[in-house]
Short mmCIF file of C-alpha atoms in Angstrom, two decimals:
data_model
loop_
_atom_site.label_atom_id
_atom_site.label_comp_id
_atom_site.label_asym_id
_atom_site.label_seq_id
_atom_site.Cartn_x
_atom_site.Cartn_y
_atom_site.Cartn_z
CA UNK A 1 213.82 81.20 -103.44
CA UNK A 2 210.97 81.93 -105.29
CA UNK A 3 207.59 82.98 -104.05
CA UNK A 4 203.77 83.25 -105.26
CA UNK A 5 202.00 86.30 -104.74
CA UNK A 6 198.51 85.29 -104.84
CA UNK A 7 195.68 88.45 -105.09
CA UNK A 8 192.09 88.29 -105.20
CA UNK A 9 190.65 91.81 -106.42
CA UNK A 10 187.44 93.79 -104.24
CA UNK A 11 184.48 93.76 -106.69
CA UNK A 12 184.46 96.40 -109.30
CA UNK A 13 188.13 96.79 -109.49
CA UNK A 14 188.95 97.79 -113.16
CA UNK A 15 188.67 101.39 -112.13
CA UNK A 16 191.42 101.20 -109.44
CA UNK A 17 193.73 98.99 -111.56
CA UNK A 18 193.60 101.63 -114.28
CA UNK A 19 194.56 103.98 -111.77
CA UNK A 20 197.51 102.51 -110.07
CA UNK A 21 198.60 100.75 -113.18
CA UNK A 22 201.42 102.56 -114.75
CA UNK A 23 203.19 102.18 -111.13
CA UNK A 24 202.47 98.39 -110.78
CA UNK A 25 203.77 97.74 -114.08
CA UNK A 26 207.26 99.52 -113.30
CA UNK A 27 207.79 97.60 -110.14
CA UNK A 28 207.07 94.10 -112.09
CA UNK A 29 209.53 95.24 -114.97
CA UNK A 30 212.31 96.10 -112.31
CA UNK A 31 211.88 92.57 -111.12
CA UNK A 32 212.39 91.47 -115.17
CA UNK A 33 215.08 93.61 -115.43
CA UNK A 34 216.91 92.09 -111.94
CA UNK A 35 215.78 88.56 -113.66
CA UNK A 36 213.74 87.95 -110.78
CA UNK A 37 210.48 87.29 -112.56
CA UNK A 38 209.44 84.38 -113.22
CA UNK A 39 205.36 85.01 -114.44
CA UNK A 40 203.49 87.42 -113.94
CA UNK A 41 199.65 88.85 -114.63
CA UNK A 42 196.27 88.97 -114.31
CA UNK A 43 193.20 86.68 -113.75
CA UNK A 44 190.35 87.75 -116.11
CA UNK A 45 186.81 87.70 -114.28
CA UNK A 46 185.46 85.89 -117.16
CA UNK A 47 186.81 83.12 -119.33
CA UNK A 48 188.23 85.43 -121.69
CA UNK A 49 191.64 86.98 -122.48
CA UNK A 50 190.51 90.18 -122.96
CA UNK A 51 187.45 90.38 -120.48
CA UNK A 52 186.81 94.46 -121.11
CA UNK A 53 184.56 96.24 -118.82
CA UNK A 54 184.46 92.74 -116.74
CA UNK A 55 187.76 93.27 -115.69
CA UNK A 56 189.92 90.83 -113.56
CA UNK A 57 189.61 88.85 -110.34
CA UNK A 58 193.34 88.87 -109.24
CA UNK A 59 196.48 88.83 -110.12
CA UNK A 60 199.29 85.85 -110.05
CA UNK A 61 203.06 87.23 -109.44
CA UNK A 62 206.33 84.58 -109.24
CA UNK A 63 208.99 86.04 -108.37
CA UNK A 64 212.52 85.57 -106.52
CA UNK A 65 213.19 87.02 -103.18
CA UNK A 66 215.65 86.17 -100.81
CA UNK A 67 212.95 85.45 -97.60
CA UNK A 68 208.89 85.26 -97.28
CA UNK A 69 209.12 87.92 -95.12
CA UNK A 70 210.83 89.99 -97.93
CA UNK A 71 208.25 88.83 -100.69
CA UNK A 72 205.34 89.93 -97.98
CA UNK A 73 206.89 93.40 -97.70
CA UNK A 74 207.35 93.39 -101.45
CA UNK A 75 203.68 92.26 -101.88
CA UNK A 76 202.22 94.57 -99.17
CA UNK A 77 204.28 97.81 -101.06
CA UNK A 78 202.35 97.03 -104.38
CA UNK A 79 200.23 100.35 -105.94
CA UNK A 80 197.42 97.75 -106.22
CA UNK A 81 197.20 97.23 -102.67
CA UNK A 82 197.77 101.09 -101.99
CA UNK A 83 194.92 101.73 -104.15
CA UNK A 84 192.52 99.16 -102.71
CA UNK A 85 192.18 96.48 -105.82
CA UNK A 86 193.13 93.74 -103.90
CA UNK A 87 190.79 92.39 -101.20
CA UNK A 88 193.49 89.98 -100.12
CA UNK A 89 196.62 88.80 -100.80
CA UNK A 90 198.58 85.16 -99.97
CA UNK A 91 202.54 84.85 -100.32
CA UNK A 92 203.48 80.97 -100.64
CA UNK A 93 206.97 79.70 -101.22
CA UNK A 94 206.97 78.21 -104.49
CA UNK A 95 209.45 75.28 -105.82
CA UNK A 96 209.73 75.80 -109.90
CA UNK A 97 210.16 72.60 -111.24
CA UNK A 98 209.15 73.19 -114.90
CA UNK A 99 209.57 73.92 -117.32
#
């Protein structure tokens, strides 16, 4: 089934994302690579796609696992959480109906 992983990032966060980047990426491409992604990326903190110093506000993740409580471990493992850029994080069920 597929799942949303739902982040909202502490204030100030660009400097930890930069950080724990490079890590966060590679787990997101092994889900590509397992064609287990569905979307993935970040919300800017302004209306912009490329919000510089401003940085982001979360991040949105869809992604296939095989039970929430797999998707929460997978979620709770992230470098982004390790580092402390996400102030909290929600894992929903989600039914992809399009496109």
């Amino acid at each position: 089934m597929w799942y949303a992983i739902i982040s909202e990032d502490v204030e100030n966060s660009l400097p930890l994302r930069k950080g724990a980047r490079p890590d966060h990426l590679a787990r997101l491409n092994r889900l590509k690579d397992e064609g287990r992604l569905l979307i993935a990326g970040p919300c800017p903190a302004i209306d912009s796609e490329t919000p510089g110093e401003a940085g982001f506000s979360g991040s949105l993740v869809v992604a296939e696992f095989s039970s929430l409580e797999e998707a929460k471990a997978w979620a709770d493992a992230d470098p982004y959480v390790k580092a402390g850029v996400y102030a909290s994080v929600k894992v929903k069920p989600f039914n992809h109906l399009f496109p």
